[in-house]
Coordinates of C-alpha atoms in Angstrom, one line a residue:
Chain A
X811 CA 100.1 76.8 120.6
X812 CA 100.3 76.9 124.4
X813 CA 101.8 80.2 125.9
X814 CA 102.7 80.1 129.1
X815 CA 104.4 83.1 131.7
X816 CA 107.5 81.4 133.4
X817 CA 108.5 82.4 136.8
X818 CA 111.9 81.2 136.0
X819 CA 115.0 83.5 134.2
X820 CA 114.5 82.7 129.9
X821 CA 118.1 82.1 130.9
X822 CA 118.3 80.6 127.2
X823 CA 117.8 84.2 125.4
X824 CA 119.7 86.4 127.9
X825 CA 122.7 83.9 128.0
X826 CA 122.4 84.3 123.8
X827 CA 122.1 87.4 123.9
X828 CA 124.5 88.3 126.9
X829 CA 127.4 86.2 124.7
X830 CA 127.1 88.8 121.9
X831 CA 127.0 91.6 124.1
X832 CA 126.4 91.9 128.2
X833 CA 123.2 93.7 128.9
X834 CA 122.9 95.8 132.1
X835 CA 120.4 93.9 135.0
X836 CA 117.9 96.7 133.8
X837 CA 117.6 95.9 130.7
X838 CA 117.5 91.9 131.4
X839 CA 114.8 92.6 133.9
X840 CA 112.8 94.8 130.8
X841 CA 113.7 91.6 128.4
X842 CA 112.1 89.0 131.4
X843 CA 109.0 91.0 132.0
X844 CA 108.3 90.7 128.3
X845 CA 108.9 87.3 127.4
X846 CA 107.0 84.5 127.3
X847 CA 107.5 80.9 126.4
X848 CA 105.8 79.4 123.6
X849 CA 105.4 75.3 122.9
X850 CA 104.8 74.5 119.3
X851 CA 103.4 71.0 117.8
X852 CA 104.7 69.8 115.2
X853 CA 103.3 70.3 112.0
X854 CA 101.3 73.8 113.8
X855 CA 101.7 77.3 112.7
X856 CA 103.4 79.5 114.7
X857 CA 102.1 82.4 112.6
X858 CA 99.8 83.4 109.8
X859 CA 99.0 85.9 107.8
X860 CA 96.5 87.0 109.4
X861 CA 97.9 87.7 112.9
X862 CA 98.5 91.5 113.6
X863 CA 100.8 91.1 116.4
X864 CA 104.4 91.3 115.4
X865 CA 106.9 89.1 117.7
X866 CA 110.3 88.2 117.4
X867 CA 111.0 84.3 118.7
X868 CA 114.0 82.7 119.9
X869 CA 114.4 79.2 118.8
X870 CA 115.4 77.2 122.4
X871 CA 114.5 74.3 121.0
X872 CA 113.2 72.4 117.6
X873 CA 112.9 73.5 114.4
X874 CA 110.4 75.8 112.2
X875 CA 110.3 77.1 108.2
X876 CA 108.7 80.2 106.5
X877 CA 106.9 79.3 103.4
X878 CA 104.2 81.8 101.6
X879 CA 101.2 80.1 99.4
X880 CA 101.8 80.8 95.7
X881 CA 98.7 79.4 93.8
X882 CA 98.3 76.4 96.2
X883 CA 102.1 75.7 96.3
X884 CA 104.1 76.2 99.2
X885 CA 107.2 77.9 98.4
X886 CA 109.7 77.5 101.5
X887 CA 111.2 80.7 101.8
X888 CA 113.6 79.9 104.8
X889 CA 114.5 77.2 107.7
X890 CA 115.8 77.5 110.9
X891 CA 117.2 75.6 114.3
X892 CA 117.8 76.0 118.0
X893 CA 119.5 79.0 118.7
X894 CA 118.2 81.4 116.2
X895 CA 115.5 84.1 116.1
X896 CA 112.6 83.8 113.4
X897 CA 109.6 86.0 113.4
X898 CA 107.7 88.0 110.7
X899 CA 111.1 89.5 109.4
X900 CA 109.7 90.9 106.3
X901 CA 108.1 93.5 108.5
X902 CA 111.1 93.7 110.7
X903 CA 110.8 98.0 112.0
X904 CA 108.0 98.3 109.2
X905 CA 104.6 98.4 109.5
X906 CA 103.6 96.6 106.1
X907 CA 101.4 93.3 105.5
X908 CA 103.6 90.2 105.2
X909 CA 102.3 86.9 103.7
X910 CA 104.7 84.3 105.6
X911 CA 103.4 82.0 107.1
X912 CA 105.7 80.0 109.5
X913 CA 105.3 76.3 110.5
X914 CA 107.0 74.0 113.4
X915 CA 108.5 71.0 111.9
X916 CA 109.5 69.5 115.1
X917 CA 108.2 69.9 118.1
X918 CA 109.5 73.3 119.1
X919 CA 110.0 75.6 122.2
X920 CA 110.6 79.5 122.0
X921 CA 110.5 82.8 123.8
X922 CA 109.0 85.3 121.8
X923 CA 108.9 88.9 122.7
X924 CA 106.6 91.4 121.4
X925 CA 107.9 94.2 118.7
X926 CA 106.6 97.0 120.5
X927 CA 108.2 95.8 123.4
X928 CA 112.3 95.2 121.4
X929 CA 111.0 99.0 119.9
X930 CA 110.9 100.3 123.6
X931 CA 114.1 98.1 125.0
X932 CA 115.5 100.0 121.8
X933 CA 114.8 103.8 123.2
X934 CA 115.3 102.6 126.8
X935 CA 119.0 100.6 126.8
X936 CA 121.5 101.4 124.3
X937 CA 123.5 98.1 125.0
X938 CA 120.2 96.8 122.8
X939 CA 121.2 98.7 119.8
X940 CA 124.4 97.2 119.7
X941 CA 123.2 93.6 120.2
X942 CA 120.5 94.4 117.7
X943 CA 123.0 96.0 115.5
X944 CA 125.4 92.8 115.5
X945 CA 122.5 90.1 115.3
X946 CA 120.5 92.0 112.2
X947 CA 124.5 91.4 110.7
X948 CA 124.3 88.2 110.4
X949 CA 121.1 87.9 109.6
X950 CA 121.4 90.5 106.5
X951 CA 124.0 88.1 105.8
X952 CA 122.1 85.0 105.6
X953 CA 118.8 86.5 103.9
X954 CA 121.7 87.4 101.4
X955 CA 122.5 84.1 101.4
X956 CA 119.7 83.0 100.3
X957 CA 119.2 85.3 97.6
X958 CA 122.5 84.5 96.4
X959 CA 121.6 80.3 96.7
X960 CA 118.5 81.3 95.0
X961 CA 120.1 82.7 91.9
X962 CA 122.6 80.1 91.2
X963 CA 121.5 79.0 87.5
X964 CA 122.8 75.0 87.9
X965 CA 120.5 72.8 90.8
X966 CA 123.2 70.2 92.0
X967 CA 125.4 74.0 92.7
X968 CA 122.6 74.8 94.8
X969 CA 122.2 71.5 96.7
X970 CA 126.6 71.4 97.2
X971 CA 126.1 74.7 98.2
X972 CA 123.5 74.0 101.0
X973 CA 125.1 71.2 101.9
X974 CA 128.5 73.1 102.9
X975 CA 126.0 76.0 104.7
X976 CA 123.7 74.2 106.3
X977 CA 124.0 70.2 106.0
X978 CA 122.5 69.9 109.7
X979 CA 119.0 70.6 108.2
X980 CA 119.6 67.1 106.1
X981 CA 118.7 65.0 108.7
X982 CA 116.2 66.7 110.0
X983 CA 114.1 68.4 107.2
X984 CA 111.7 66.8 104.9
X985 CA 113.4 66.6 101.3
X986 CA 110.3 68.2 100.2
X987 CA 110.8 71.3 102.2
X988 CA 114.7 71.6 101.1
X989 CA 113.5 71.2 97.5
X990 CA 111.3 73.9 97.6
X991 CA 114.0 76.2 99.6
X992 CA 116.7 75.2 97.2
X993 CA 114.4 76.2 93.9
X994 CA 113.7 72.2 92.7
X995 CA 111.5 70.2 92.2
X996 CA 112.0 66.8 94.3
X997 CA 112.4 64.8 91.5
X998 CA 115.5 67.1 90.7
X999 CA 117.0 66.8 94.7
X1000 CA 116.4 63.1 94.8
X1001 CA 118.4 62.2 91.7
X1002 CA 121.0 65.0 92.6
X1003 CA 121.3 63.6 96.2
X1004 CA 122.0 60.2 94.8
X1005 CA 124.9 61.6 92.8
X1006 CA 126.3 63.8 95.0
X1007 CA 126.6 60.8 97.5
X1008 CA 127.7 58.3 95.3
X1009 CA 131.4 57.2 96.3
Chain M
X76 CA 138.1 105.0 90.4
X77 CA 139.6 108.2 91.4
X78 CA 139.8 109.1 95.0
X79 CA 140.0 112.6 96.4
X80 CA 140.8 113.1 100.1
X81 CA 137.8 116.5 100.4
X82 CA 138.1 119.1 102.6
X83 CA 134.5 119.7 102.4
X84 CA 131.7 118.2 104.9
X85 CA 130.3 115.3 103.5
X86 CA 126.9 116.7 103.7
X87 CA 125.3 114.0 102.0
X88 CA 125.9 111.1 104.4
X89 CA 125.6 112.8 107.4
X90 CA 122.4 114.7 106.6
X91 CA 121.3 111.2 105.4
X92 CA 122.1 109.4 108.6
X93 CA 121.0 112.4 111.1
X94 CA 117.7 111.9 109.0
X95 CA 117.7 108.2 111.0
X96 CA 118.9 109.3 114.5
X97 CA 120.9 112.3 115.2
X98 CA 124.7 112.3 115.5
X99 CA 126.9 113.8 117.6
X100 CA 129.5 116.6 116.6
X101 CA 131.9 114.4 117.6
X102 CA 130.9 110.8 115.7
X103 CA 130.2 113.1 112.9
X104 CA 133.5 114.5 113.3
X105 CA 135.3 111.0 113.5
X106 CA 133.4 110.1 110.4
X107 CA 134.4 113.0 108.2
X108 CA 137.5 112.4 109.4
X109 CA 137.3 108.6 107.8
X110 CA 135.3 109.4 104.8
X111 CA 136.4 109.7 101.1
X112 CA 134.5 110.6 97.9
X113 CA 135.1 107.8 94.7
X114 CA 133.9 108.6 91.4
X115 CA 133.5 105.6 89.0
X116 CA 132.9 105.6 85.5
X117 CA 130.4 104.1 84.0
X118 CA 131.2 100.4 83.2
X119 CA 133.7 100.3 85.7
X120 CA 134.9 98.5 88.7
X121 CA 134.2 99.5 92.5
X122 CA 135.6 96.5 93.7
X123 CA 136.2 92.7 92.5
X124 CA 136.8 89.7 94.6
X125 CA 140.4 90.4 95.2
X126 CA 140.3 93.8 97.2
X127 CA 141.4 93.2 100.4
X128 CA 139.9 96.0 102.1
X129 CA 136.5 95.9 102.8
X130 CA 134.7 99.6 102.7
X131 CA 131.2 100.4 102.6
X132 CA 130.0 103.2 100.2
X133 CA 127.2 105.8 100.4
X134 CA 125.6 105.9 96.8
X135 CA 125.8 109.7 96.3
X136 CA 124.6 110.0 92.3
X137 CA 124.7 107.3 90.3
X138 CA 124.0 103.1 90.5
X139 CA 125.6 100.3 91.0
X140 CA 124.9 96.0 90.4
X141 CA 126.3 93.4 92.7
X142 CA 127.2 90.3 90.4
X143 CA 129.2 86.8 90.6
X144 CA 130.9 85.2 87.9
X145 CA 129.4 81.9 87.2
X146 CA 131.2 79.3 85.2
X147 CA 131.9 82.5 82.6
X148 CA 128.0 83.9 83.1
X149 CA 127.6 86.9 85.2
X150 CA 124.6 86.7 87.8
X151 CA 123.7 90.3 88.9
X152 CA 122.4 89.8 92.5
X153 CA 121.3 93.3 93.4
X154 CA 120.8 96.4 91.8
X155 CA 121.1 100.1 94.1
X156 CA 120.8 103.8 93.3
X157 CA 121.5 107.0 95.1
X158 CA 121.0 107.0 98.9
X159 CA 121.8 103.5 99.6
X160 CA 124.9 101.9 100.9
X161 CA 126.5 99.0 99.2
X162 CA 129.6 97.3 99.9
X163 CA 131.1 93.9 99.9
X164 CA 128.0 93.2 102.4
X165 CA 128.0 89.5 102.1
X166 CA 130.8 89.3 104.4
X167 CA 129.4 92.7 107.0
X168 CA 131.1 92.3 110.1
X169 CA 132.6 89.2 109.3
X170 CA 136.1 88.5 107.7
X171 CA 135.4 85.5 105.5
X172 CA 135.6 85.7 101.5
X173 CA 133.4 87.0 99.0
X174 CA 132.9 86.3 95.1
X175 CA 131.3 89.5 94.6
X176 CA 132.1 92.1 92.1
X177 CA 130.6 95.4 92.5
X178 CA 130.2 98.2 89.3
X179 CA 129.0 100.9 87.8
X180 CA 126.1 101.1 85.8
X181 CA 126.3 104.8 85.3
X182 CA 129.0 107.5 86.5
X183 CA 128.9 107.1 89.9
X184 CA 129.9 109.3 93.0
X185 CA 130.0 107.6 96.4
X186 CA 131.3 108.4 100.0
X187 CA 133.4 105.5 101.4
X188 CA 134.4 104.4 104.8
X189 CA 136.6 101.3 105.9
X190 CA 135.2 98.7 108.1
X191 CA 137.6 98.9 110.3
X192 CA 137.0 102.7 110.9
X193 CA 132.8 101.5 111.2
X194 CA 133.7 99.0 114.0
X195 CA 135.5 101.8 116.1
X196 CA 132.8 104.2 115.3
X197 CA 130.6 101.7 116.7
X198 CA 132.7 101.0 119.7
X199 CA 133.7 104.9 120.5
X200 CA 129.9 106.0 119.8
X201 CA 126.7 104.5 120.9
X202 CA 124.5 106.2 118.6
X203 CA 126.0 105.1 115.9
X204 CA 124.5 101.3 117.0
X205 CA 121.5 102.7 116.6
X206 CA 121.7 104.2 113.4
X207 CA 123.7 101.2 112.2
X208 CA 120.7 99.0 113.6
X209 CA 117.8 101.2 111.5
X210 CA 120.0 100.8 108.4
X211 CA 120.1 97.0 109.1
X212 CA 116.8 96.8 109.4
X213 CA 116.1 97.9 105.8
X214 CA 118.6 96.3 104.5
X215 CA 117.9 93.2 106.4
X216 CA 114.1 93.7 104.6
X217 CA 115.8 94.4 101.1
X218 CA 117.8 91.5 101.1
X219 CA 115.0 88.7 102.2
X220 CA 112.5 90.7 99.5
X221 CA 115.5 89.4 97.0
X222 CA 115.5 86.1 98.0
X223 CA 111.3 85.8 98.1
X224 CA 111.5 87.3 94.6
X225 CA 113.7 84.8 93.4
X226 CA 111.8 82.3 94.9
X227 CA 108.6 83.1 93.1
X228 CA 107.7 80.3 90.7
X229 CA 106.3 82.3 87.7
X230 CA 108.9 84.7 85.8
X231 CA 105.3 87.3 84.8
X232 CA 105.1 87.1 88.9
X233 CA 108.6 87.8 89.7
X234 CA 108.8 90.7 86.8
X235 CA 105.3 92.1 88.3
X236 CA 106.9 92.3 91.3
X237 CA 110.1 93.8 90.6
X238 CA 107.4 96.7 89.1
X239 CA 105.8 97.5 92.3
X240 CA 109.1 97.2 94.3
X241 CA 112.0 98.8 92.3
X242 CA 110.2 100.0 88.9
X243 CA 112.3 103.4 88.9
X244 CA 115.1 101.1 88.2
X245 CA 113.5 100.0 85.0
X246 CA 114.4 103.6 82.7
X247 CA 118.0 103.5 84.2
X248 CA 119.2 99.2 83.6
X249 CA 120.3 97.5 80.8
X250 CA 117.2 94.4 80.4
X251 CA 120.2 92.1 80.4
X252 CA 120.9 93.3 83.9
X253 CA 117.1 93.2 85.0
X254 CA 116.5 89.8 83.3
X255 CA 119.7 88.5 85.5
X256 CA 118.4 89.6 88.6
X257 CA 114.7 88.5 88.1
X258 CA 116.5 85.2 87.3
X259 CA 115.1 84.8 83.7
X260 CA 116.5 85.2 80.3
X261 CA 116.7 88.1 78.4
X262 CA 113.9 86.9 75.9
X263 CA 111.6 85.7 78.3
X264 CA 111.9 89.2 80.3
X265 CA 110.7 91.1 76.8
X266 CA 107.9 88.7 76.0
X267 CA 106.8 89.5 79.1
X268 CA 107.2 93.2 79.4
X269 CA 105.4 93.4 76.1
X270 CA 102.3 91.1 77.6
X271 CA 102.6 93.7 80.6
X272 CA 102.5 96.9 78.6
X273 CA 99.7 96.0 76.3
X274 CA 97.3 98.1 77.2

């Protein structure tokens, strides 16, 4: 992972974030200062276990899963594209050990920003509690998503149900990976995938 | 569900949420103001997929399961006791449809508020982005540990789990609700609590 201070804007994360709210110059100037761009191989880990460093990441570019090691399986826990933030969310404001590991499986670019760092943009500029406030809604809504997904007893309801949420990741995930998100074994999503697309 | 417009305080949600960050007299006037007390009866009904109105509630005494209706099964997808909000959450802060019913487990007493009297709290007060962002936080935590559960392969693992994480739920449930939400059936979930309990 190559990490590498800009001189330029991370116009990608203030635009973002500047279309769900506008932030003040101050608090853009605080968000600059303390991010840093991050290039990803594919097929490297962004993050494991064993890092104590909690950042947040903003997806510019690529694509990346969570997954946690269950008896030598890999259980994919979540996936995610350009244009969304990823990081060690199970500790999200907590300080409590996490097991996630997460994994580029493109060749990704990000800006990551340290957690003590969003803590003291937090205390400093309100206008960040109200972006904060409005981004942690959608993702409560999508980690309730995919508890809900999770639960659905019947495998091709899970697989029509991806498909209307988040079909992109079809083309661009390994069916492996979408198996193990959707609760299935491969076998299962190959022969489902097959009759869901016959005419 | 009986409503009862109070003249008294609301003590327990604004002690709960000055616990997070303190409120002003005046947000904490506007929100007594919008506040109302429900008291459901056991077995009964907080909301079902028709309401129009979407209201979060304060869990004063008393739980509460989220389910769906699944080709005639019901799937319970969380479970909540006192001092937690619940609400039609899949669709917090944003106006598309939900499937969930919400009820009872035991008499219940809850504080409500609309959404629409949350989003102008939210745009008339600034602390209340902050608080609203803490709560998020946690709930944003609950909701992914839901989905990680789920995803666990082995049922022992995801019942072992739901012991170290929610086991005060475990006197006050019905199995049938508890097997639901671990995603097993009701026989396996008794086998395996007997395993568990043998000394």
């Amino acid at each position: 992972m190559a990490e590498a201070k800009s001189t330029i804007n991370f116009r990608e994360i203030t635009d973002f974030l500047n279309h769900i709210h506008p932030i003040s110059t101050e608090a853009t100037k605080f968000l600059i200062q303390h991010c840093n761009y991050f290039h990803v191989k594919k097929g490297k880990f962004l993050r494991s276990p064993i890092d104590n460093t909690e950042t947040l990441y903003f997806i510019v570019k690529g694509l990346v899963r969570g997954f946690i090691k269950e008896e030598g399986d890999e259980i994919t826990t979540w996936l995610n594209e350009e244009n969304n933030i990823v990081g060690s969310v199970r500790n999200l404001g907590l300080a409590i050990e996490t097991e996630e590991y997460i994994q580029a499986l493109e060749d990704t670019t990000l800006i990551g920003i340290q957690q003590t760092a969003l803590n003291e943009m937090y205390d400093t500029y309100y206008e960040a509690n109200i972006i904060g406030r409005k981004i942690l809604e959608r993702y409560y809504r999508d980690a309730d998503e995919r508890a809900f997904l999770c639960r659905l007893p019947s495998a091709e309801k899970r697989y029509r149900r991806f498909l209307v949420t988040r079909s992109s990741l079809l083309r661009r995930v390994k069916l492996k990976y979408i198996a193990s998100y959707l609760n299935m074994k491969l076998e299962t999503l190959c022969r489902i995938k097959v009759k869901v697309e016959r005419p």
